[in-house]
Coordinates of C-alpha atoms in Angstrom, one line a residue:
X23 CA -53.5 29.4 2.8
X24 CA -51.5 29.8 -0.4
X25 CA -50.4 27.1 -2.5
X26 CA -46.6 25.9 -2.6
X27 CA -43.9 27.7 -4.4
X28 CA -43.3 25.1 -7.7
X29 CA -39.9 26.9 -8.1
X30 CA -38.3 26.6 -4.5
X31 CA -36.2 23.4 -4.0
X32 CA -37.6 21.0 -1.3
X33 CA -36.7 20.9 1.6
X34 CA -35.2 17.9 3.5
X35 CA -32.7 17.5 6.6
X36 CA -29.5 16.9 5.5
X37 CA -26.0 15.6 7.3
X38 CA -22.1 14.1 6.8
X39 CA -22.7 10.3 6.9
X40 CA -19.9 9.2 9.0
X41 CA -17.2 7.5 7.3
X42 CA -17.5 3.9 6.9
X43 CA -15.3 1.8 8.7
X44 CA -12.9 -0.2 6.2
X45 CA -11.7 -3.9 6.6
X46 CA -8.3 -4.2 7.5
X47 CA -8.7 -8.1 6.4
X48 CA -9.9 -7.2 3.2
X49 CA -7.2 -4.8 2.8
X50 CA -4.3 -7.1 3.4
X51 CA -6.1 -10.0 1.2
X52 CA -6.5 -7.3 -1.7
X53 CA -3.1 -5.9 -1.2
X54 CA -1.6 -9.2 -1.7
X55 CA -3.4 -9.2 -4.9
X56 CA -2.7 -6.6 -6.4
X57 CA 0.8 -6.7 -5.5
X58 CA 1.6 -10.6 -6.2
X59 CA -0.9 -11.1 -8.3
X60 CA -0.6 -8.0 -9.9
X61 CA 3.7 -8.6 -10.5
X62 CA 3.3 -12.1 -11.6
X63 CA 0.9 -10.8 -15.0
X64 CA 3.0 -7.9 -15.6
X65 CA 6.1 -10.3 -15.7
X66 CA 4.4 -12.7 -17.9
X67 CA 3.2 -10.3 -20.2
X68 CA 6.3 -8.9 -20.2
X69 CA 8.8 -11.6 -21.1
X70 CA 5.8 -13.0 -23.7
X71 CA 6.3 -9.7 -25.0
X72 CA 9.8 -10.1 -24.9
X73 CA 9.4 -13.3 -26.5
X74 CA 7.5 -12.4 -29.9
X75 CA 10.3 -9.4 -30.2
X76 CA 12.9 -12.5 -30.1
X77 CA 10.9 -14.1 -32.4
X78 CA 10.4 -11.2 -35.3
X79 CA 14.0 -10.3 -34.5
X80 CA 15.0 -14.0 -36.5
X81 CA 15.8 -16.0 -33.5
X82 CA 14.0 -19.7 -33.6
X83 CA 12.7 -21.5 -30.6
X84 CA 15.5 -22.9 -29.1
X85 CA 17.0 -19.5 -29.2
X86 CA 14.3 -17.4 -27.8
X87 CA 14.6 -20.7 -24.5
X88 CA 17.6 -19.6 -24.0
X89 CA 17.6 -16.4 -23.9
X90 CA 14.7 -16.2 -21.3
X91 CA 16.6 -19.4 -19.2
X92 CA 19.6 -17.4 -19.2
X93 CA 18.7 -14.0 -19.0
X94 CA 21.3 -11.3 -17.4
X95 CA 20.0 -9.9 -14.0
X96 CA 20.9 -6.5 -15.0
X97 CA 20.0 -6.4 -18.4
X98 CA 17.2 -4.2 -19.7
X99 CA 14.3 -6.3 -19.7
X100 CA 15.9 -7.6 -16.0
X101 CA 15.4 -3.9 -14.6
X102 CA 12.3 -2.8 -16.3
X103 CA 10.6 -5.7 -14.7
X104 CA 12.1 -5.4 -11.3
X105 CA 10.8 -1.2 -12.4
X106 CA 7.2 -2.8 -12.7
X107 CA 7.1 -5.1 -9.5
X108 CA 8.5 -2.4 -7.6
X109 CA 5.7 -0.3 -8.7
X110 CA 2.7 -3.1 -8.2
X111 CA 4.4 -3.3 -4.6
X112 CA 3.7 -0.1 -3.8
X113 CA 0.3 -0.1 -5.5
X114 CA -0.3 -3.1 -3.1
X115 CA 0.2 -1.2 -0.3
X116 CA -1.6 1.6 -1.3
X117 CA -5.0 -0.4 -2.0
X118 CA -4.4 -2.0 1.5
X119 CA -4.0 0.9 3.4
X120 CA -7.0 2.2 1.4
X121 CA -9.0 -0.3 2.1
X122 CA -8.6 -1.3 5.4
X123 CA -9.2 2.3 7.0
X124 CA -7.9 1.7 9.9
X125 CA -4.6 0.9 11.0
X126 CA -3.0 0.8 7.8
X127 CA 0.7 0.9 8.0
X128 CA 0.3 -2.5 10.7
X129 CA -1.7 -4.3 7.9
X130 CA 0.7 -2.9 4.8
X131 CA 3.2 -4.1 7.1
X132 CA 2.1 -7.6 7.4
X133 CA 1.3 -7.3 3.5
X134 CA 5.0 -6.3 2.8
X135 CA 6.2 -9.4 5.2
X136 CA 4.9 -11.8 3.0
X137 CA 5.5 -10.1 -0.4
X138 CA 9.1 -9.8 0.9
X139 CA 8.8 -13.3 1.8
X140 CA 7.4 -14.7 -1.3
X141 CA 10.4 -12.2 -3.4
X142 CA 13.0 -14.2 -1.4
X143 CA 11.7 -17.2 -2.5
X144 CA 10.9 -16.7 -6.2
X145 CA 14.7 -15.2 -6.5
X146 CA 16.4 -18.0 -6.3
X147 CA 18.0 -17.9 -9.5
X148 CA 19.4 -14.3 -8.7
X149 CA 23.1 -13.5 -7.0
X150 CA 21.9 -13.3 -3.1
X151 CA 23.3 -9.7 -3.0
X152 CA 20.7 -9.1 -6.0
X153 CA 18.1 -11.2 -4.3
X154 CA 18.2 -9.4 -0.7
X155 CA 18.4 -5.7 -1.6
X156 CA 15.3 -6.8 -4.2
X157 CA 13.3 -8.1 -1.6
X158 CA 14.4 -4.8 0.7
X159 CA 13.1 -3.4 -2.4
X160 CA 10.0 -4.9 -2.1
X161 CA 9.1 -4.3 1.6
X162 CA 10.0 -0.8 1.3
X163 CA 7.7 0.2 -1.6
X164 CA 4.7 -1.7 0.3
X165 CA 5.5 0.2 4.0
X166 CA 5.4 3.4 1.3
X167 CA 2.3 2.4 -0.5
X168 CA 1.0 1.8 2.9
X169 CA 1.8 5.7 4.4
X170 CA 1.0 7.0 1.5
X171 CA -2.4 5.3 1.7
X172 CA -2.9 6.3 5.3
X173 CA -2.2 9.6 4.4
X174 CA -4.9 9.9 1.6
X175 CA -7.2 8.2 4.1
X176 CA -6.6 11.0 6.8
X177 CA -7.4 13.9 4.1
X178 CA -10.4 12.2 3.5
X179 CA -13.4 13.4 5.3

Protein backbone atom coordinates (compact mmCIF):
# COMPACT_ATOMS: atom_id res chain seq x y z
CA UNK A 1 0.00 0.00 0.00
CA UNK A 2 1.73 3.31 -0.68
CA UNK A 3 1.20 6.34 1.26
CA UNK A 4 -0.98 9.35 -0.07
CA UNK A 5 0.23 11.85 -2.62
CA UNK A 6 0.92 15.19 -0.19
CA UNK A 7 0.75 17.19 -3.45
CA UNK A 8 -2.61 16.05 -5.20
CA UNK A 9 -5.69 18.23 -4.13
CA UNK A 10 -8.40 16.26 -2.20
CA UNK A 11 -10.86 14.97 -3.44
CA UNK A 12 -14.59 15.78 -2.54
CA UNK A 13 -17.97 15.55 -4.60
CA UNK A 14 -18.91 18.62 -5.74
CA UNK A 15 -22.31 20.23 -7.39
CA UNK A 16 -24.44 23.77 -8.48
CA UNK A 17 -26.38 24.52 -5.24
CA UNK A 18 -29.71 25.47 -6.70
CA UNK A 19 -30.55 28.97 -6.58
CA UNK A 20 -32.19 30.13 -3.59
CA UNK A 21 -35.57 31.21 -3.85
CA UNK A 22 -35.97 35.08 -3.11
CA UNK A 23 -38.81 36.88 -1.13
CA UNK A 24 -41.04 38.73 -3.19
CA UNK A 25 -42.29 40.41 0.26
CA UNK A 26 -39.08 41.41 1.14
CA UNK A 27 -38.51 42.74 -2.19
CA UNK A 28 -41.40 45.06 -2.34
CA UNK A 29 -40.76 46.21 1.50
CA UNK A 30 -36.92 46.92 0.41
CA UNK A 31 -37.91 48.48 -2.82
CA UNK A 32 -40.09 50.93 -1.09
CA UNK A 33 -37.05 51.73 0.76
CA UNK A 34 -34.78 52.43 -1.24
CA UNK A 35 -36.92 54.24 -3.51
CA UNK A 36 -39.06 56.51 -0.84
CA UNK A 37 -36.81 56.33 1.60
CA UNK A 38 -33.99 56.56 -0.55
CA UNK A 39 -35.65 60.10 -2.57
CA UNK A 40 -36.74 61.66 0.62
CA UNK A 41 -32.59 61.82 2.01
CA UNK A 42 -31.38 62.73 -1.33
CA UNK A 43 -33.88 65.67 -1.33
CA UNK A 44 -33.02 66.71 2.08
CA UNK A 45 -29.51 66.60 1.54
CA UNK A 46 -30.02 68.32 -1.34
CA UNK A 47 -31.88 71.51 -0.64
CA UNK A 48 -29.64 71.57 2.94
CA UNK A 49 -27.06 71.65 0.52
CA UNK A 50 -28.73 74.17 -1.39
CA UNK A 51 -29.28 76.02 1.68
CA UNK A 52 -25.62 76.59 3.06
CA UNK A 53 -24.81 77.74 -0.80
CA UNK A 54 -27.66 80.50 -0.11
CA UNK A 55 -26.16 81.14 2.94
CA UNK A 56 -22.25 81.78 1.81
CA UNK A 57 -23.78 83.41 -1.24
CA UNK A 58 -24.87 86.60 1.45
CA UNK A 59 -28.45 85.83 1.72
CA UNK A 60 -29.78 85.82 5.54
CA UNK A 61 -32.42 83.57 7.01
CA UNK A 62 -35.48 84.96 5.94
CA UNK A 63 -34.03 84.98 2.46
CA UNK A 64 -32.79 81.52 2.16
CA UNK A 65 -37.02 80.63 3.61
CA UNK A 66 -38.05 81.96 0.89
CA UNK A 67 -36.22 80.84 -1.58
CA UNK A 68 -36.81 77.17 -0.70
CA UNK A 69 -40.93 78.08 0.03
CA UNK A 70 -40.99 79.47 -3.29
CA UNK A 71 -38.88 77.65 -5.32
CA UNK A 72 -39.46 77.49 -9.35
CA UNK A 73 -40.55 73.93 -10.50
CA UNK A 74 -38.33 74.11 -13.35
CA UNK A 75 -35.46 75.69 -11.98
CA UNK A 76 -32.11 73.92 -11.64
CA UNK A 77 -32.13 72.64 -8.31
CA UNK A 78 -36.20 71.74 -9.22
CA UNK A 79 -34.89 69.25 -12.08
CA UNK A 80 -31.74 67.90 -10.54
CA UNK A 81 -33.85 66.61 -7.85
CA UNK A 82 -36.69 65.33 -9.86
CA UNK A 83 -32.98 63.73 -11.92
CA UNK A 84 -32.14 62.02 -8.41
CA UNK A 85 -35.76 60.69 -7.46
CA UNK A 86 -36.10 59.41 -10.83
CA UNK A 87 -33.01 57.63 -10.43
CA UNK A 88 -33.75 56.11 -6.66
CA UNK A 89 -37.07 55.00 -8.41
CA UNK A 90 -35.52 52.93 -10.67
CA UNK A 91 -32.99 51.70 -8.11
CA UNK A 92 -36.13 50.78 -6.13
CA UNK A 93 -37.27 48.65 -8.61
CA UNK A 94 -34.20 47.13 -9.31
CA UNK A 95 -33.45 45.94 -5.60
CA UNK A 96 -37.13 44.58 -5.70
CA UNK A 97 -36.94 42.62 -8.56
CA UNK A 98 -33.58 41.47 -7.26
CA UNK A 99 -34.68 40.49 -4.30
CA UNK A 100 -37.71 38.92 -4.70
CA UNK A 101 -36.58 36.33 -7.48
CA UNK A 102 -39.51 35.51 -8.56
CA UNK A 103 -42.08 37.31 -10.22
CA UNK A 104 -40.54 40.53 -10.29
CA UNK A 105 -42.18 42.88 -12.62
CA UNK A 106 -45.89 41.91 -10.52
CA UNK A 107 -44.08 42.96 -7.23
CA UNK A 108 -41.99 46.14 -8.94
CA UNK A 109 -45.43 46.79 -10.15
CA UNK A 110 -47.12 46.95 -6.88
CA UNK A 111 -43.90 48.87 -5.60
CA UNK A 112 -44.29 51.56 -8.49
CA UNK A 113 -48.30 51.80 -7.45
CA UNK A 114 -47.54 53.13 -4.26
CA UNK A 115 -44.44 55.23 -5.05
CA UNK A 116 -46.66 56.73 -7.79
CA UNK A 117 -49.16 57.08 -5.28
CA UNK A 118 -47.19 58.63 -2.51
CA UNK A 119 -45.51 61.16 -5.69
CA UNK A 120 -49.10 62.35 -6.30
CA UNK A 121 -49.50 63.13 -2.86
CA UNK A 122 -46.32 64.81 -1.90
CA UNK A 123 -46.70 67.12 -5.21
CA UNK A 124 -49.24 69.09 -4.20
CA UNK A 125 -47.57 72.22 -4.42
CA UNK A 126 -46.59 71.50 -8.15
CA UNK A 127 -48.83 72.62 -11.45
CA UNK A 128 -51.07 69.22 -11.87
CA UNK A 129 -49.58 68.94 -15.48
CA UNK A 130 -46.06 68.90 -13.56
CA UNK A 131 -47.44 66.69 -10.84
CA UNK A 132 -49.00 63.84 -13.18
CA UNK A 133 -46.28 63.35 -15.90
CA UNK A 134 -43.83 63.35 -12.51
CA UNK A 135 -45.59 60.67 -10.98
CA UNK A 136 -45.83 58.82 -14.78
CA UNK A 137 -42.25 59.50 -14.24
CA UNK A 138 -42.09 57.67 -11.23
CA UNK A 139 -44.07 54.46 -12.12
CA UNK A 140 -42.14 54.14 -15.22
CA UNK A 141 -38.57 54.21 -13.85
CA UNK A 142 -39.81 51.45 -11.07
CA UNK A 143 -41.64 48.98 -13.94
CA UNK A 144 -37.82 49.67 -15.65
CA UNK A 145 -35.90 49.03 -12.55
CA UNK A 146 -38.14 46.16 -12.17
CA UNK A 147 -37.29 44.41 -15.94
CA UNK A 148 -34.14 45.34 -15.71
CA UNK A 149 -33.86 43.43 -12.43
CA UNK A 150 -35.69 40.42 -13.84
CA UNK A 151 -33.42 40.40 -16.50
CA UNK A 152 -30.21 40.30 -14.37
CA UNK A 153 -31.94 37.68 -12.37
CA UNK A 154 -32.49 35.38 -15.45
CA UNK A 155 -28.59 35.66 -16.47
CA UNK A 156 -27.95 34.61 -13.23
CA UNK A 157 -27.36 30.92 -12.80
Amino acid sequence: MSAPDPYRPPQAALADQDRPRGSPVKGMIFGLLVDIGGSTIAAFLLFFTWAIWLGASGLDAEAITQAIAENDPMSGISLISYTVGAAFSWLGGYVCARVARETELKCAAVVATISGAVALAMGTELPLPLNLLLTALTVATVILGGWMGAQRNARQP
